[in-house]
mmCIF file of C-alpha atoms in Angstrom:
data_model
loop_
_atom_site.group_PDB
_atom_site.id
_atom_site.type_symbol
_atom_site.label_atom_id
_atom_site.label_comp_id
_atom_site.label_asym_id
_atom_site.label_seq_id
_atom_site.Cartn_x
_atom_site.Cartn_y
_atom_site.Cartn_z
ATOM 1 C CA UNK A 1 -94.757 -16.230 44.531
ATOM 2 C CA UNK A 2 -91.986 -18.358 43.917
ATOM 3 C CA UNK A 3 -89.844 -17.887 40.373
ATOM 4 C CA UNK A 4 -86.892 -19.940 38.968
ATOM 5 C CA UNK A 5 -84.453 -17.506 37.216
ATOM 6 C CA UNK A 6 -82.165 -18.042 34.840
ATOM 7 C CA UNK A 7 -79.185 -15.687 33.428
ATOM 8 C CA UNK A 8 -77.495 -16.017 30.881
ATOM 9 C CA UNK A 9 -74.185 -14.059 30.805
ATOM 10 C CA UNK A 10 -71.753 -13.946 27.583
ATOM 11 C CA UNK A 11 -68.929 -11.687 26.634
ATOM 12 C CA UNK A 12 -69.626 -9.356 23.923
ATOM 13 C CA UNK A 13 -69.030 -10.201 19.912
ATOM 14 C CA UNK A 14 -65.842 -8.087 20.108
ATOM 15 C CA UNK A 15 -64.151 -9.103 23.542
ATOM 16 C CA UNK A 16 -61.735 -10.859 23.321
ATOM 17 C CA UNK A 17 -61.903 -14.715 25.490
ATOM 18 C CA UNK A 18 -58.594 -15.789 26.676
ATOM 19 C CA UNK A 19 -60.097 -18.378 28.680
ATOM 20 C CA UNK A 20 -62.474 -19.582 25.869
ATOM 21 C CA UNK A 21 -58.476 -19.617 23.522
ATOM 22 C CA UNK A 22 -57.295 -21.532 26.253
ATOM 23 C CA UNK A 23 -59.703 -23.943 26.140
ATOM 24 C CA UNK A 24 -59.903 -24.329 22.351
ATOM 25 C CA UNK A 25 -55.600 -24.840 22.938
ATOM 26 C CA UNK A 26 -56.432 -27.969 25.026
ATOM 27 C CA UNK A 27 -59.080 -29.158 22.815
ATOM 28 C CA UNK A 28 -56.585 -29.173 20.023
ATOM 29 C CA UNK A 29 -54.106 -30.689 21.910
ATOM 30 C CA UNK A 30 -56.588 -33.741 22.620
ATOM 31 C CA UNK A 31 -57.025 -34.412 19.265
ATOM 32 C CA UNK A 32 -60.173 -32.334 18.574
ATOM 33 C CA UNK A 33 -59.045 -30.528 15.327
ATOM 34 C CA UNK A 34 -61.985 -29.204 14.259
ATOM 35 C CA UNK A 35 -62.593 -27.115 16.939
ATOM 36 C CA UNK A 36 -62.843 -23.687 15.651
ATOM 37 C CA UNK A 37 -63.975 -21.051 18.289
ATOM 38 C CA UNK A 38 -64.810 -21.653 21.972
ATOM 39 C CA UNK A 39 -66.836 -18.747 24.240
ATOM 40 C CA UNK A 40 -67.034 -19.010 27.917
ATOM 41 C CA UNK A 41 -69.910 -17.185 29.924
ATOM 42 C CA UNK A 42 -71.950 -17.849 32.520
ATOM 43 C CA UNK A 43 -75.302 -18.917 33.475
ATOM 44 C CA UNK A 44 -76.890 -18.507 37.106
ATOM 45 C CA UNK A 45 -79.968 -20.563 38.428
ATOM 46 C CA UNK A 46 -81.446 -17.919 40.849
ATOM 47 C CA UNK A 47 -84.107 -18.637 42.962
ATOM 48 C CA UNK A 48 -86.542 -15.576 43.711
ATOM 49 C CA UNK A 49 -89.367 -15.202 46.227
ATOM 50 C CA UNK A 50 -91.674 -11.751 44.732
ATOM 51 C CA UNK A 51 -94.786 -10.550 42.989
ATOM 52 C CA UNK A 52 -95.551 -11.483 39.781
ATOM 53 C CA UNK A 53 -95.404 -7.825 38.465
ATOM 54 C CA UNK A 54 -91.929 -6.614 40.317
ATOM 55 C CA UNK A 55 -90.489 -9.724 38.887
ATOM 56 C CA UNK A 56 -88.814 -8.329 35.787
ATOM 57 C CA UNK A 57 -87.733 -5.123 36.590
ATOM 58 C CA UNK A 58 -85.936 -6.911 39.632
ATOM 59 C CA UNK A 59 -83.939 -8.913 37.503
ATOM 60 C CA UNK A 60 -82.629 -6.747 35.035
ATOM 61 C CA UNK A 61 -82.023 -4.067 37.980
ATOM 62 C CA UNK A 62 -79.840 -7.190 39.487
ATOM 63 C CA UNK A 63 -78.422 -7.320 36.138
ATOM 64 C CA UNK A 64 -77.783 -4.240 35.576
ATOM 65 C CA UNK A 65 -75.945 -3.729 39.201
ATOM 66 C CA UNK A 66 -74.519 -6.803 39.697
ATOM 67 C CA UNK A 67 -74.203 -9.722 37.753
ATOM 68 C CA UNK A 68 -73.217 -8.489 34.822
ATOM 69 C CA UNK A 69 -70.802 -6.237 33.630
ATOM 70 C CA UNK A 70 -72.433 -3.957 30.764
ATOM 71 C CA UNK A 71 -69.439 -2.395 29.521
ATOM 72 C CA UNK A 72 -67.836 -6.044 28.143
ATOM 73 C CA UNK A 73 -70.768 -8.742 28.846
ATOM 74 C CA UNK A 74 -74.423 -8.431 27.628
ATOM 75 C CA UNK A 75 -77.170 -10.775 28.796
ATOM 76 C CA UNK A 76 -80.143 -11.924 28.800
ATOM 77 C CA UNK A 77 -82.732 -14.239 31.140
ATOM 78 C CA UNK A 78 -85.605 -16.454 31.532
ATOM 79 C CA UNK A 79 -88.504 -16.328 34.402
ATOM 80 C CA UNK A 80 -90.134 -19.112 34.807
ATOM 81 C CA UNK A 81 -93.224 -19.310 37.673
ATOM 82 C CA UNK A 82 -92.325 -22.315 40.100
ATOM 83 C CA UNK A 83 -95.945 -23.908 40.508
ATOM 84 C CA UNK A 84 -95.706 -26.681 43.307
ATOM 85 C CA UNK A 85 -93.012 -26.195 46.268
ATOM 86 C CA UNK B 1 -70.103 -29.237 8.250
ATOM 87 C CA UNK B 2 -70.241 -26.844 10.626
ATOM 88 C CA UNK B 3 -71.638 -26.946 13.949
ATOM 89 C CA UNK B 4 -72.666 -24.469 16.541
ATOM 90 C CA UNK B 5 -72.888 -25.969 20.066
ATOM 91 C CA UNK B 6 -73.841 -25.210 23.409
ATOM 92 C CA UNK B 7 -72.586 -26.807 26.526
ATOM 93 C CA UNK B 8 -74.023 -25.991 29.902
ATOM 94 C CA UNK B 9 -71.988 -27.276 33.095
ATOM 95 C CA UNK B 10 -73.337 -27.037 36.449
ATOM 96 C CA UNK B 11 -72.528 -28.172 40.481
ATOM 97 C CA UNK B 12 -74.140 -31.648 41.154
ATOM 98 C CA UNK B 13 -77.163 -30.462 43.420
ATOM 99 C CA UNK B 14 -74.739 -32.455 46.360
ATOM 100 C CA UNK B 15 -71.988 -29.771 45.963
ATOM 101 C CA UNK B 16 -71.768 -26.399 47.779
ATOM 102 C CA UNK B 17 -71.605 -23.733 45.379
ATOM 103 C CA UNK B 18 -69.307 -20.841 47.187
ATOM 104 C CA UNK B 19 -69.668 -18.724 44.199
ATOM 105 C CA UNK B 20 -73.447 -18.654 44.370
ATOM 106 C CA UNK B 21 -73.900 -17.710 47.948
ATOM 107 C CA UNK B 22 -71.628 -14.935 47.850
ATOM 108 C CA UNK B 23 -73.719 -13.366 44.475
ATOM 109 C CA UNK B 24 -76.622 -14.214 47.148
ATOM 110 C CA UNK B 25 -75.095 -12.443 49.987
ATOM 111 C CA UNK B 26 -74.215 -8.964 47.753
ATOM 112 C CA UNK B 27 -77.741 -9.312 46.242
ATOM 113 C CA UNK B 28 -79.427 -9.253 49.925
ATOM 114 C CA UNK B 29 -76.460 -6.364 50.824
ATOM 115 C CA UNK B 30 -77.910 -4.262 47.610
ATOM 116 C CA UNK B 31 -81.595 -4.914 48.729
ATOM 117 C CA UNK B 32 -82.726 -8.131 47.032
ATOM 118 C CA UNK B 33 -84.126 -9.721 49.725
ATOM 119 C CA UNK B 34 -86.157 -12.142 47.876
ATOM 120 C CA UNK B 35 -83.149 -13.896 46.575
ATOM 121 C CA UNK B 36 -83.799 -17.567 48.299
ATOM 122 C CA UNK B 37 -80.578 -19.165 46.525
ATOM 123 C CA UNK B 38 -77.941 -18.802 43.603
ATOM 124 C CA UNK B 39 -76.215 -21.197 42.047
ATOM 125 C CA UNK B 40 -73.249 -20.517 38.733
ATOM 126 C CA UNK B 41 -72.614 -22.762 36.208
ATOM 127 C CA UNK B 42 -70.624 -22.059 32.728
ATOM 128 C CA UNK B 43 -72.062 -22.154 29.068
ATOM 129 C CA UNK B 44 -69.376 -22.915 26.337
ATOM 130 C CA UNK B 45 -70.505 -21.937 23.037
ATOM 131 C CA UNK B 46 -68.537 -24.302 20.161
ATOM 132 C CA UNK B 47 -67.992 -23.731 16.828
ATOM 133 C CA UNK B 48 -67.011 -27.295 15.112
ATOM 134 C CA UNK B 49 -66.109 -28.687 12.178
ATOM 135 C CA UNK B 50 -67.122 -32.494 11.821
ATOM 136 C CA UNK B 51 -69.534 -34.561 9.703
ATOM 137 C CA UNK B 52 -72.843 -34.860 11.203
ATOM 138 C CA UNK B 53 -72.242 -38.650 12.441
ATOM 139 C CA UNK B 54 -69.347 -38.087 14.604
ATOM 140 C CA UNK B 55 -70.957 -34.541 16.239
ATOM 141 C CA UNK B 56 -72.307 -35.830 19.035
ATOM 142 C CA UNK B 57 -70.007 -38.380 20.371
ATOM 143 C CA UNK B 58 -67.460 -36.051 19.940
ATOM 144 C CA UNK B 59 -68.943 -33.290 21.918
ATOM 145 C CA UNK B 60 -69.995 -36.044 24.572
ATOM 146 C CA UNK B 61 -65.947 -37.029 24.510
ATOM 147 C CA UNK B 62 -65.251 -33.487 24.739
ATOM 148 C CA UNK B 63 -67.206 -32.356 28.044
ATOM 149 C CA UNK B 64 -65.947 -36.038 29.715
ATOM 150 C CA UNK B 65 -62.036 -35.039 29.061
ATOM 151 C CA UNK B 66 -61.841 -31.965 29.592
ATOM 152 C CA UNK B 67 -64.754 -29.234 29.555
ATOM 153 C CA UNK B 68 -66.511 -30.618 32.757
ATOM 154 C CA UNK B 69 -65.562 -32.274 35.817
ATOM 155 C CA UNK B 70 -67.835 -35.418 36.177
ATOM 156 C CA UNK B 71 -66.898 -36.372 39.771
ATOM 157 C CA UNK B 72 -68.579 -32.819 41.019
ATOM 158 C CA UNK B 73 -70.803 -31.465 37.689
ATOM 159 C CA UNK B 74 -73.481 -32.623 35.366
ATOM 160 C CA UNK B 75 -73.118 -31.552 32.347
ATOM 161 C CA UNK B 76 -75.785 -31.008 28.831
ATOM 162 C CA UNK B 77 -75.533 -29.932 25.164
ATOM 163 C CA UNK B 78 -77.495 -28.681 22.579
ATOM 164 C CA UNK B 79 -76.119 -29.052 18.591
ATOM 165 C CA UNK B 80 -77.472 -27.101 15.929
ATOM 166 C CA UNK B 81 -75.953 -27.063 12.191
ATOM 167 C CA UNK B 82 -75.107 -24.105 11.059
ATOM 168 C CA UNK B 83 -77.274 -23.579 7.779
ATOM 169 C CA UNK B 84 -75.057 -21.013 5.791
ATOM 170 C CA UNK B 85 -71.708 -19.007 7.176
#
């Protein structure tokens, strides 16, 4: 079976985002005041061929070993069955 | 009034994504053989002040100047008032 991943990947609460400061910087400087607080993560669009029960534990073992980084980001995902190829 | 929003950015479907196939490559290295194809985009999470009128042409201004590159990504938001703080 065919499955259409998604993972979400954010920085935790109390990491600090110099990227997402950077960003709010420019966002100032173009005139968009009210721009308070800007996080960056990620999100990857995975496609995955594999039974329908290995399916989770898969993912979070990918997680876990690769794509994220569990000491500063947490994350979560979506699995979504891909009916028609 | 304060709004929380969510910007997703992502590779046209056109554009190689080098980013992707190398998470695709270590994921097949660390036994994932399944994985068919990966491809990264960014989430921006917002916090912005604004009255509710100008929100979303604002946001639309935003990802167009600066927050996404039109030529090679699509971009998409979600806005959601934040009830109480």
């Amino acid at each position: 079976m065919m499955f259409e991943v998604k993972v979400y990947v954010s920085l935790k609460e109390a990491v600090l985002d110099p990227q997402g400061s950077a960003v709010k910087g420019s966002l100032h400087h173009l005139g968009f005041e009210g721009v308070e607080d800007v996080r960056i993560g990620k999100v990857m669009s995975l496609r995955i061929e594999s039974n329908k029960e290995e399916i989770e534990d898969k993912v979070k073992s990918m997680c876990d070993k690769l794509l994220a980084n569990p000491v500063i980001e947490d994350y979560r995902f979506e699995i979504e069955e891909v009916v028609s190829q």
